[in-house]
XYZ file of C-alpha atoms in Angstrom:
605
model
C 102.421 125.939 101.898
C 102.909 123.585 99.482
C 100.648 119.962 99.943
C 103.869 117.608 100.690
C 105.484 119.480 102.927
C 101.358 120.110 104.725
C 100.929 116.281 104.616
C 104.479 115.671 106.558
C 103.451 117.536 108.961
C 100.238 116.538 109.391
C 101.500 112.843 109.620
C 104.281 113.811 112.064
C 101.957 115.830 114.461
C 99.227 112.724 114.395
C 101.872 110.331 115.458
C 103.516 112.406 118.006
C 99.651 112.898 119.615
C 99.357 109.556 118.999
C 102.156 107.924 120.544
C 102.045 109.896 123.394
C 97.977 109.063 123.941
C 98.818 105.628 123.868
C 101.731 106.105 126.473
C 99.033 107.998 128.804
C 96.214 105.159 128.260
C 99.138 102.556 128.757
C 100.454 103.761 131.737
C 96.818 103.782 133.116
C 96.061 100.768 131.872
C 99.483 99.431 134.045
C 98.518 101.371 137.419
C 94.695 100.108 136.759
C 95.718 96.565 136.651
C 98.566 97.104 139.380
C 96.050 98.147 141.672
C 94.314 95.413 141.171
C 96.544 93.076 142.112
C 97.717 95.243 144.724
C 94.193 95.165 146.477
C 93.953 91.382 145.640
C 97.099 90.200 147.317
C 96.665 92.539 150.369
C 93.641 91.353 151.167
C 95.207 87.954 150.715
C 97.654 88.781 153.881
C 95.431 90.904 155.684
C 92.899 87.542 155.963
C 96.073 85.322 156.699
C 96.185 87.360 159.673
C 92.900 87.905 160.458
C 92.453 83.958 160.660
C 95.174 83.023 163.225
C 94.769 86.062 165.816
C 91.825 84.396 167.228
C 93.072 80.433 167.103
C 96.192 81.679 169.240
C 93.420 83.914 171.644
C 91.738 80.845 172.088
C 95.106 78.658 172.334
C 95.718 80.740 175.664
C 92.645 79.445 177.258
C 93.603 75.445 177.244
C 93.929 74.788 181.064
C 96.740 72.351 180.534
C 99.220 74.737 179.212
C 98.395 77.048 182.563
C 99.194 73.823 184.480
C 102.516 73.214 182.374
C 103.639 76.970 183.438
C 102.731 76.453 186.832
C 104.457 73.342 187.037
C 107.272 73.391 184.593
C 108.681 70.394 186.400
C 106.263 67.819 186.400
C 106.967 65.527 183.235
C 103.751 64.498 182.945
C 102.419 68.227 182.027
C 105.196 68.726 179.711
C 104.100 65.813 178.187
C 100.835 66.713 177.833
C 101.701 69.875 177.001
C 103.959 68.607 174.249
C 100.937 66.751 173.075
C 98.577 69.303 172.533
C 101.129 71.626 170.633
C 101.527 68.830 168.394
C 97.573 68.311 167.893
C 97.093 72.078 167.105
C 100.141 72.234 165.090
C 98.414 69.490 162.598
C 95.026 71.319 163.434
C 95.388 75.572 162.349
C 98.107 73.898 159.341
C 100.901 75.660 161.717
C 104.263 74.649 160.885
C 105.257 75.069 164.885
C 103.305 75.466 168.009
C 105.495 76.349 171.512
C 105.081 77.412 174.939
C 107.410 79.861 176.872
C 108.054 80.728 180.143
C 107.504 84.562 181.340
C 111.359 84.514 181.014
C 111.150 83.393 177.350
C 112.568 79.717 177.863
C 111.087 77.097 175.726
C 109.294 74.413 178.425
C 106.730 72.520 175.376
C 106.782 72.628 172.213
C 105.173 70.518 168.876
C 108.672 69.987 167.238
C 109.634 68.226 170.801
C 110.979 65.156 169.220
C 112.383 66.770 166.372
C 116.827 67.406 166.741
C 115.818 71.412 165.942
C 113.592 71.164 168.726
C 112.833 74.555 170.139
C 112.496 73.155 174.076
C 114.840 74.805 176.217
C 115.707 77.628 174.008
C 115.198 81.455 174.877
C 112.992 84.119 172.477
C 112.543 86.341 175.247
C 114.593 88.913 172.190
C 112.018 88.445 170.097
C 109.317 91.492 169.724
C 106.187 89.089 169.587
C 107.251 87.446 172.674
C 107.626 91.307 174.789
C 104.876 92.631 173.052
C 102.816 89.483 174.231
C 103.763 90.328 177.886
C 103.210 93.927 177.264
C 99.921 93.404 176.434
C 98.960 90.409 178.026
C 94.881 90.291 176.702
C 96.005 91.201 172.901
C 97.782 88.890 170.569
C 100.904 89.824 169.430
C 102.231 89.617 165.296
C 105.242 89.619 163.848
C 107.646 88.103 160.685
C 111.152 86.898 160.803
C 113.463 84.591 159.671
C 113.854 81.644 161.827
C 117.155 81.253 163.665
C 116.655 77.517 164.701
C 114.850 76.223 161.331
C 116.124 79.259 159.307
C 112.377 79.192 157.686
C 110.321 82.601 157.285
C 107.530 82.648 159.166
C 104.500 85.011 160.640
C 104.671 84.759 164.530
C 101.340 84.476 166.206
C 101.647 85.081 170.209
C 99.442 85.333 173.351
C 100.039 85.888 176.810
C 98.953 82.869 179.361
C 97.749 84.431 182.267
C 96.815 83.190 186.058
C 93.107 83.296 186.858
C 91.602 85.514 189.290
C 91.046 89.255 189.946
C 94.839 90.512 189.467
C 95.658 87.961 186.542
C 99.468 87.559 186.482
C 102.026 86.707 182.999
C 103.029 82.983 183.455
C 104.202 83.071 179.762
C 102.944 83.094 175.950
C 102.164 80.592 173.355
C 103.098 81.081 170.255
C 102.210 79.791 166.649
C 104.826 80.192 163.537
C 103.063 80.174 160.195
C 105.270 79.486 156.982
C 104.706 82.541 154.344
C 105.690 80.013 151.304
C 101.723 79.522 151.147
C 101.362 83.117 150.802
C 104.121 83.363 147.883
C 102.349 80.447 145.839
C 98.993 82.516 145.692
C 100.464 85.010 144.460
C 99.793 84.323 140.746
C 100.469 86.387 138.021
C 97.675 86.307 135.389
C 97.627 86.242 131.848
C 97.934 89.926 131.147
C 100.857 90.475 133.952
C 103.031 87.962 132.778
C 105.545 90.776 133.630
C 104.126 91.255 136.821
C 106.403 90.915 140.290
C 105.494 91.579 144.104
C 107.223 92.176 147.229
C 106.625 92.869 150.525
C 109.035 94.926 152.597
C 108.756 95.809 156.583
C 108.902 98.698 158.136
C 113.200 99.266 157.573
C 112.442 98.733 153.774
C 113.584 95.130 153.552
C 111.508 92.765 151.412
C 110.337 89.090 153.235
C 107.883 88.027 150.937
C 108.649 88.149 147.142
C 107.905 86.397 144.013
C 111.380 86.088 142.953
C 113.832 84.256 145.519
C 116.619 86.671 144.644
C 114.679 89.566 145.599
C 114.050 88.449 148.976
C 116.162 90.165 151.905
C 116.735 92.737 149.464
C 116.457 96.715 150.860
C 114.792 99.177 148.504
C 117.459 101.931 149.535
C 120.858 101.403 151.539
C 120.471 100.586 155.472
C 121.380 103.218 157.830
C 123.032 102.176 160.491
C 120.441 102.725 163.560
C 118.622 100.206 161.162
C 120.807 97.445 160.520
C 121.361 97.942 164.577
C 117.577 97.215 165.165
C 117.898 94.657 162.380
C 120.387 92.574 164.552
C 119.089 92.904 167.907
C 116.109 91.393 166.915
C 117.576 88.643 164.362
C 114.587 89.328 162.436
C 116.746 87.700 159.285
C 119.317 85.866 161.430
C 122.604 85.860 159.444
C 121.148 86.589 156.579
C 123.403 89.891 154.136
C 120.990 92.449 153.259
C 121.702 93.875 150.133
C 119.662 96.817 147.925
C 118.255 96.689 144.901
C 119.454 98.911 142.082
C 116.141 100.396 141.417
C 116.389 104.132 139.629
C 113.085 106.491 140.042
C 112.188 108.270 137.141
C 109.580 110.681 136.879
C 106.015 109.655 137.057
C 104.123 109.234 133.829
C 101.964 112.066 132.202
C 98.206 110.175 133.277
C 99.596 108.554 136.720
C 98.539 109.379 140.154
C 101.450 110.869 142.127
C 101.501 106.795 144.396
C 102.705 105.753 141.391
C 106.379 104.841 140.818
C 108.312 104.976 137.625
C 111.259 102.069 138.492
C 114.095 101.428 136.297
C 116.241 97.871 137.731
C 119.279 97.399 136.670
C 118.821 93.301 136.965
C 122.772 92.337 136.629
C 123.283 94.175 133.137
C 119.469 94.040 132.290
C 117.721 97.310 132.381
C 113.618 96.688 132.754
C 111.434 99.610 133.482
C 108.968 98.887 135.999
C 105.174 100.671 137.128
C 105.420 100.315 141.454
C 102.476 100.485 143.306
C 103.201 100.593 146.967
C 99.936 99.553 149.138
C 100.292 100.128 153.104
C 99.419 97.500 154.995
C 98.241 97.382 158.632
C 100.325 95.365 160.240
C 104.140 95.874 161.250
C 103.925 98.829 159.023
C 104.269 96.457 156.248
C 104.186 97.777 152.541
C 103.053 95.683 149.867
C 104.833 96.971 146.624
C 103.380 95.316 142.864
C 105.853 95.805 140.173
C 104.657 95.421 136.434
C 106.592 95.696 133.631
C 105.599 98.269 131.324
C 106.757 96.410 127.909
C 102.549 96.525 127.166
C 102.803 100.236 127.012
C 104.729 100.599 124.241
C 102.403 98.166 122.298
C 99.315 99.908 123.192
C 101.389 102.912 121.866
C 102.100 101.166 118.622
C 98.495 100.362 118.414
C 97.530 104.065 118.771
C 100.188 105.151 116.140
C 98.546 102.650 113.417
C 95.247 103.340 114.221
C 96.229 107.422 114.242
C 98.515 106.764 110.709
C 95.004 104.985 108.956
C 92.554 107.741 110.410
C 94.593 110.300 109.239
C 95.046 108.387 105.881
C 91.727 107.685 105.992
C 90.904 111.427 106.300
C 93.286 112.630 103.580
C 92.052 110.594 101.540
C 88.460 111.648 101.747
C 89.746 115.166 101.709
C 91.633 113.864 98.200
C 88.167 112.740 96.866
C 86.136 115.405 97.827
C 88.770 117.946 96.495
C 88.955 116.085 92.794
C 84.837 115.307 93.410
C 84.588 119.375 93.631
C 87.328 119.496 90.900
C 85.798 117.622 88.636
C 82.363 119.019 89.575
C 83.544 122.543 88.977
C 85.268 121.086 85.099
C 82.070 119.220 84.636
C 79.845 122.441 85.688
C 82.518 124.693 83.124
C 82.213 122.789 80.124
C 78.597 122.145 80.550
C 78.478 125.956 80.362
C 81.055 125.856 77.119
C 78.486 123.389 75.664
C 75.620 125.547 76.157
C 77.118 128.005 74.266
C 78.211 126.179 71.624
C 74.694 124.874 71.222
C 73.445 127.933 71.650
C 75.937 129.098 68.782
C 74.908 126.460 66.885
C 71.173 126.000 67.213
C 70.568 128.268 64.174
C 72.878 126.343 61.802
C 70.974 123.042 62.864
C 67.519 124.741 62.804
C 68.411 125.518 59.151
C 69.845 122.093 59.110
C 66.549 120.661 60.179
C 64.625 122.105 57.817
C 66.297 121.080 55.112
C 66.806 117.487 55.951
C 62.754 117.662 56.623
C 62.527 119.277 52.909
C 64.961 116.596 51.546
C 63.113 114.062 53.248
C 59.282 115.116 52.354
C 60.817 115.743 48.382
C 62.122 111.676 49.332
C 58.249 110.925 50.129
C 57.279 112.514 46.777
C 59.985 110.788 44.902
C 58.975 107.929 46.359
C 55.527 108.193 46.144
C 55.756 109.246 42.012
C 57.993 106.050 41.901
C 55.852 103.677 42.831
C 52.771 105.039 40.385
C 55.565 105.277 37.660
C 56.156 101.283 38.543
C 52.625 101.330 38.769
C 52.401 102.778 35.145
C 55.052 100.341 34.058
C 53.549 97.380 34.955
C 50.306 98.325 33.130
C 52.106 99.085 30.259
C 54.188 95.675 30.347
C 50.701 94.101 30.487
C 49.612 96.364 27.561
C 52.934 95.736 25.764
C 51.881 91.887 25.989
C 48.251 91.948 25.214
C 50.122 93.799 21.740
C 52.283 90.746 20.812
C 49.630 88.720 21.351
C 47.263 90.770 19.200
C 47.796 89.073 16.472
C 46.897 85.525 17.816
C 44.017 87.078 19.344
C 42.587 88.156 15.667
C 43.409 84.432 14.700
C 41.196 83.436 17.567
C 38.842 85.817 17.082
C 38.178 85.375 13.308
C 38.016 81.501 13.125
C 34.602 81.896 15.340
C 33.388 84.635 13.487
C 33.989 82.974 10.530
C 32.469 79.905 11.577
C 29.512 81.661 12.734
C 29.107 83.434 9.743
C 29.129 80.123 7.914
C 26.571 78.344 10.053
C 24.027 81.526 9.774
C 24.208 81.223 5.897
C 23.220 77.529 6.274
C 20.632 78.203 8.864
C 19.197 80.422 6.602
C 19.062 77.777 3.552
C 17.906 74.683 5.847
C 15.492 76.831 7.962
C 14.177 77.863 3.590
C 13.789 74.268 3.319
C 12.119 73.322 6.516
C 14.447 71.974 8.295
C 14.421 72.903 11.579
C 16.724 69.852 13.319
C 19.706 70.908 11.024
C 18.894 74.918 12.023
C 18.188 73.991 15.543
C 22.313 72.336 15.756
C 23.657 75.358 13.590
C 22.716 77.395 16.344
C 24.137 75.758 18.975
C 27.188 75.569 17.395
C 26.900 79.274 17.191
C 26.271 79.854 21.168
C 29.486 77.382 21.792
C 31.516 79.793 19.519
C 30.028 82.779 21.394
C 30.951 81.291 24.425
C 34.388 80.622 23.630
C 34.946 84.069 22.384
C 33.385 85.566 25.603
C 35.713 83.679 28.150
C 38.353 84.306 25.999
C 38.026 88.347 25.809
C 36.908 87.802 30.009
C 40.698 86.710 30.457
C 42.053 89.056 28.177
C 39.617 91.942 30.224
C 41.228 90.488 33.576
C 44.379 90.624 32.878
C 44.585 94.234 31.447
C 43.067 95.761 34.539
C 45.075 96.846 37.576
C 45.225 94.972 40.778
C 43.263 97.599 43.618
C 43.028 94.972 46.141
C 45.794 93.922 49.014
C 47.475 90.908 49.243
C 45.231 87.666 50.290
C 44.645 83.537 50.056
C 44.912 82.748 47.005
C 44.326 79.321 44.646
C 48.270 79.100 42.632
C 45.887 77.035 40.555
C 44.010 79.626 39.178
C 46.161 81.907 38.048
C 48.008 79.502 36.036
C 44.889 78.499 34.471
C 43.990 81.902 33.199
C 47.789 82.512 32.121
C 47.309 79.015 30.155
C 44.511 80.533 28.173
C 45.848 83.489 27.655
C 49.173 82.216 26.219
C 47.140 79.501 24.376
C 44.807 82.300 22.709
C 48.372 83.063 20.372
C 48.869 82.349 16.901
C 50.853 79.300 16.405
C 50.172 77.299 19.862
C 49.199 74.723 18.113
C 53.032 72.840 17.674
C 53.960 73.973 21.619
C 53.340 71.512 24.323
C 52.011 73.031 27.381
C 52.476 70.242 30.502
C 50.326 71.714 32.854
C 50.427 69.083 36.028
C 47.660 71.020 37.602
C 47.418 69.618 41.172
C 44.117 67.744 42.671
C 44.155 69.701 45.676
C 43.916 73.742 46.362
C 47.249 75.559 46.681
C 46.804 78.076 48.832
C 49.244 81.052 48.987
C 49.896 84.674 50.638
C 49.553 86.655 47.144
C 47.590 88.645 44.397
C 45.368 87.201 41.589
C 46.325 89.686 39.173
C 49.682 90.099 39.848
C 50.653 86.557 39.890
C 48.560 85.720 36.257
C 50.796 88.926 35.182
C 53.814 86.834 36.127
C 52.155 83.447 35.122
C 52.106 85.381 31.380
C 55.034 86.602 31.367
C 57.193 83.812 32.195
C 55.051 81.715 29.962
C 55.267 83.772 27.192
C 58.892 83.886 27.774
C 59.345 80.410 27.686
C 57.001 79.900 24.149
C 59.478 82.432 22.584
C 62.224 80.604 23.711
C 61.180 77.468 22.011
C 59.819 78.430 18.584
C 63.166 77.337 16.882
C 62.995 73.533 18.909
C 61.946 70.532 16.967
C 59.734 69.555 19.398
C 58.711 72.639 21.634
C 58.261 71.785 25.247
C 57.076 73.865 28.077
C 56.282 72.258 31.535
C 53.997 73.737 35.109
C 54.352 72.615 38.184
C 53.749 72.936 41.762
C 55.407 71.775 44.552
C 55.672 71.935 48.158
C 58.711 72.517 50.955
C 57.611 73.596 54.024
C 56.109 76.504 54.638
C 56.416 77.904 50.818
C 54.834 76.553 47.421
C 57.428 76.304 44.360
C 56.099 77.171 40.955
C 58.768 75.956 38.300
C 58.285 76.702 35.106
C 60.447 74.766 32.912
C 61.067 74.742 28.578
C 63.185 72.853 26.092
C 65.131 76.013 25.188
C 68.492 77.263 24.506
C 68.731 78.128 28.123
C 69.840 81.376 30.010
C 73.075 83.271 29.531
C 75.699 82.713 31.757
C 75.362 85.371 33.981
C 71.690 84.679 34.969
C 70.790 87.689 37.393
C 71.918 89.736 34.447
C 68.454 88.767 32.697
C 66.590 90.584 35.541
C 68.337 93.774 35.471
C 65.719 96.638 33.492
C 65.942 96.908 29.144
C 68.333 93.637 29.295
C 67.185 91.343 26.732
C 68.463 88.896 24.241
C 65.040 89.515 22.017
C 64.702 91.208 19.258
C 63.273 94.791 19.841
C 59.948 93.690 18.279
C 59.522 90.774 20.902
C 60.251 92.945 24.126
C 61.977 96.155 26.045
C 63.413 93.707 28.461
C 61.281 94.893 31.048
C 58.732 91.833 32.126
C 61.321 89.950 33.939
C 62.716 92.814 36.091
C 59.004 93.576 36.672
C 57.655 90.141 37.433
C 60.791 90.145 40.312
C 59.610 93.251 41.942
C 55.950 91.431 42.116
C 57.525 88.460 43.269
C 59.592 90.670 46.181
C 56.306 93.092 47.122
C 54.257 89.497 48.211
C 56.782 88.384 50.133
C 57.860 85.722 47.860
C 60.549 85.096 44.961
C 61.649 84.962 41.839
C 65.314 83.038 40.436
C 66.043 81.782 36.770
C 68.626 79.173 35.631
C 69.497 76.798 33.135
C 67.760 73.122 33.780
C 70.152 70.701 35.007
C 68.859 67.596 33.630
C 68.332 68.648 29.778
C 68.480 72.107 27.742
C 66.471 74.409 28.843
C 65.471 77.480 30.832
C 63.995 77.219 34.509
C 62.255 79.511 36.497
C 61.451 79.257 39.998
C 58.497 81.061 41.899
C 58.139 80.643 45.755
C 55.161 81.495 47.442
C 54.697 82.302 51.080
C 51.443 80.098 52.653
C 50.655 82.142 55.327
C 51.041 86.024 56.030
């Protein structure tokens, strides 16, 4: 079966169980709260009763009205008769209070000076007044329909009897209670606003109701022994009684079998109706509560939605769970698919592996041979300087020697002569010289060797000092102008000694090429600080820089000729720069002609 065609069905069989659940706990819900009100409202009558039975027992007793029956013909006992109706009439809240004769004629009564008075009028038809005689130590009850006042009314009698041991009938007393108190507590509450009553006697016909039309209304056609009965008692007086078009239909599924399913036809209307007929002890009275059953078919609706969302609610979960285990089952397929492929695989990226981990350790050699090549390189830049500046150094080296050599031949003549002042300043002239040659080949000896140690404090100042020397040891320094604004204070940055004189040198030597062909040769150190870096500029009176001034740091570029340089120092003295954290840029001076190069230096780690 195919899912739509499941799901219909599904939904159609949950709202057929549904609708007809909430027509079962509707119904009940009706004949629950029917009973109620059925129980309610009988007890309501059955206390109205209850309460005047004994007033008219005791009513019996008063020895005036025994005097009134003896003497129906004294005035002055009517009178007082008439009195005391009228007093108990206001007392028990009794709309009339009268006395009768054993023959049923009217002598006193509390509506005496009232036109509808009921003095000299006969009842002796009515049951209440035979059943009083009947019975003479029991009261007697009963309900009709005035025929003087033409108001309905419960009938309260009691026999009047003589005194002594055979007690005779002189006549009754009777008390008529209005039932329009009993109609206006009959109030419908919030939930029954749908809700009507009746109450019919024992022929069927309805003398209490809580709509006026539906009173003296049968519940089925009169027979005719009935409407006989009906009119020799004048229980309703003149009064047509009609039936009510009430249909039974079958009891609802839930019901008990007291329950009533009424359908009134209410002059074209058609309202459906839940009866629940309660007996009641007197006159064979039923007491029949009517409530509409317009709530069922909401609590019906209400059971349809809520049966429509659980079942939604339901199909849904079953929807999830079945694309949960769907998707579980996919997910649990291709995890297998992907462990075979991996599995397929795992030799291709074992292999893989291996030879990234070959290319990668042959990377770390590379690497490793790279740097001691740079290494090598740098050395041999320095080397490639001290040999340019060889020959300066033998100009340095053999105007001392010379000089020595001079003063020793005149030691030797003065110290042949005797004088020993004259030897005694030759050779101090000769230590100076030694001196000078010593500190000379020290900074020559420093800068050749390679730098072992890590990166540290250094004085700027120092460096550029020993570069000074160096460059100042070369033949011809004596026409260049070195500015050397050598600060007061330490300058203190993250570096190396050795590398940085390498730089110091190379720029500087730079620069004194650069300005062998100017008039007046120029070449300017200083130092400078912004924030947390020191700038070395190194400045000359030069051509300047090509145009394209990174160009100059790029390896073998050069504007030299090949017997002043590869074109290596500057790409070198950049990579020095870069490895201590600092920097190296070149350009052309902005405020005259000449080269600039910048250094920055890091102060702290």
């Amino acid at each position: 079966m195919k899912h739509p065609l499941w799901i219909a069905l599904s939904f159609t069989l949950v709202a057929i169980t549904a609708w007809q659940a909430g027509a079962v706990l509707g119904y009940r819900q009706v004949e629950r709260q029917g009973r109620d009100e059925s129980f309610r409202y009988s007890q309501l009558i059955s206390n109205e009763v209850k309460r005047y039975n004994p007033i008219v027992t005791l009513s019996a007793q008063h020895p005036v009205l025994h005097q009134a029956l003896q003497h129906p013909q004294d005035p002055k006992l009517v009178a007082a008769a008439n009195d005391i109706m009228r007093a108990m009439a206001t007392i028990v809240a009794s709309s009339d209070v009268y006395l009768m004769d054993s023959h049923g004629h009217t002598i006193a009564a509390s509506n005496y000076q009232q036109p509808a008075s009921f003095i000299g009028q006969n009842f002796s038809y009515r049951p209440y007044f035979r059943r009083a005689l009947e019975k003479p130590g029991s009261p007697a009850f009963y309900f009709a329909l005035g025929t003087t006042s033409e108001v309905r009314g419960l009938y309260f009698a009691h026999a009047i009897q003589t005194t002594g041991a055979n007690p005779q009938p002189l006549g009754v007393i009777a008390m008529k209670v209005q039932v329009t108190e009993l109609e206006q507590q009959w109030q419908r509450p919030d939930a029954l606003d749908d809700a009507e009553m009746l109450v019919t006697d024992a022929q069927g016909v309805s003398f209490l109701a809580s709509r006026p039309d539906w009173l003296f209304r049968a519940i089925a056609p009169l027979d005719i022994a009935q409407r006989d009965q009906l009119a020799r008692e004048q229980r309703y007086a003149n009064q047509r009684i009609t039936a009510l078009d009430f249909t039974v239909k079958a009891s609802p599924v839930g019901t008990s079998n007291a329950t009533e399913r009424l359908l009134l036809n209410d002059q074209g209307v058609h309202r459906e109706f839940l009866g629940i007929t309660t007996p009641l002890p007197n006159e064979q009275w039923s007491l029949r509560v009517l409530i509409g059953t317009r709530s069922v078919f909401w609590v019906q609706v209400r059971f349809l939605l809520v049966g429509i969302l659980l079942l939604s609610g339901a199909l849904l979960a079953w929807l999830y769970l079945r694309e949960r285990y769907r998707r579980e089952a996919e997910l649990a397929e291709r995890s297998i698919q992907l462990e075979r492929r991996v599995n397929e695989r795992t030799a291709d990226l074992k292999a893989s592996n291996q030879k990234l981990i070959d290319e990668v350790r042959e990377r770390e050699r590379a690497e490793k041979e790279l740097k001691a090549i740079q290494q090598e390189l740098v050395q041999a830049a320095k080397l490639a300087v001290l040999g340019q500046m060889s020959a300066g150094l033998n100009h340095e080296m053999n105007q001392p020697l010379t000089a020595i050599q001079a003063y020793a031949r005149n030691s030797r003549r003065f110290l042949e002569r005797g004088d020993q002042q004259t030897v005694d300043s030759n050779l101090g002239e000769i230590i100076s010289l030694c001196d000078k040659m010593a500190e000379l080949t020290r900074q020559f000896k420093v800068f050749a060797r390679k730098s072992e140690g890590l990166p540290s404090q250094v004085d700027l100042r120092q460096p550029v000092d020993a570069a000074i020397k160096i460059i100042n040891a070369q033949d011809g320094m004596e026409r260049i102008a070195i500015d050397w604004q050598r600060p007061p204070e330490p300058a203190m940055v993250h570096g190396d000694l050795i590398r940085i004189e390498q730089v110091m040198v190379n720029l500087l030597s730079n620069a004194v090429q650069a300005v062998e062909a100017v008039a007046e040769p120029r070449i300017s150190v200083q130092i400078e600080a912004r924030g947390q870096q020191l700038l070395c500029r190194v400045q000359d009176n030069g051509p300047g820089l090509p145009a394209n001034t990174e160009q100059i740091f790029e390896p073998f570029f050069t504007t030299k000729s090949m017997k002043q340089g590869l074109g290596l120092g500057l790409s070198i003295s950049r990579q020095i720069m870069d490895a201590l954290g600092g920097s190296l840029v070149g350009h052309n001076r902005a405020d005259q002609h000449g080269a600039e190069f910048v250094l920055s230096f890091q102060t702290r780690a």
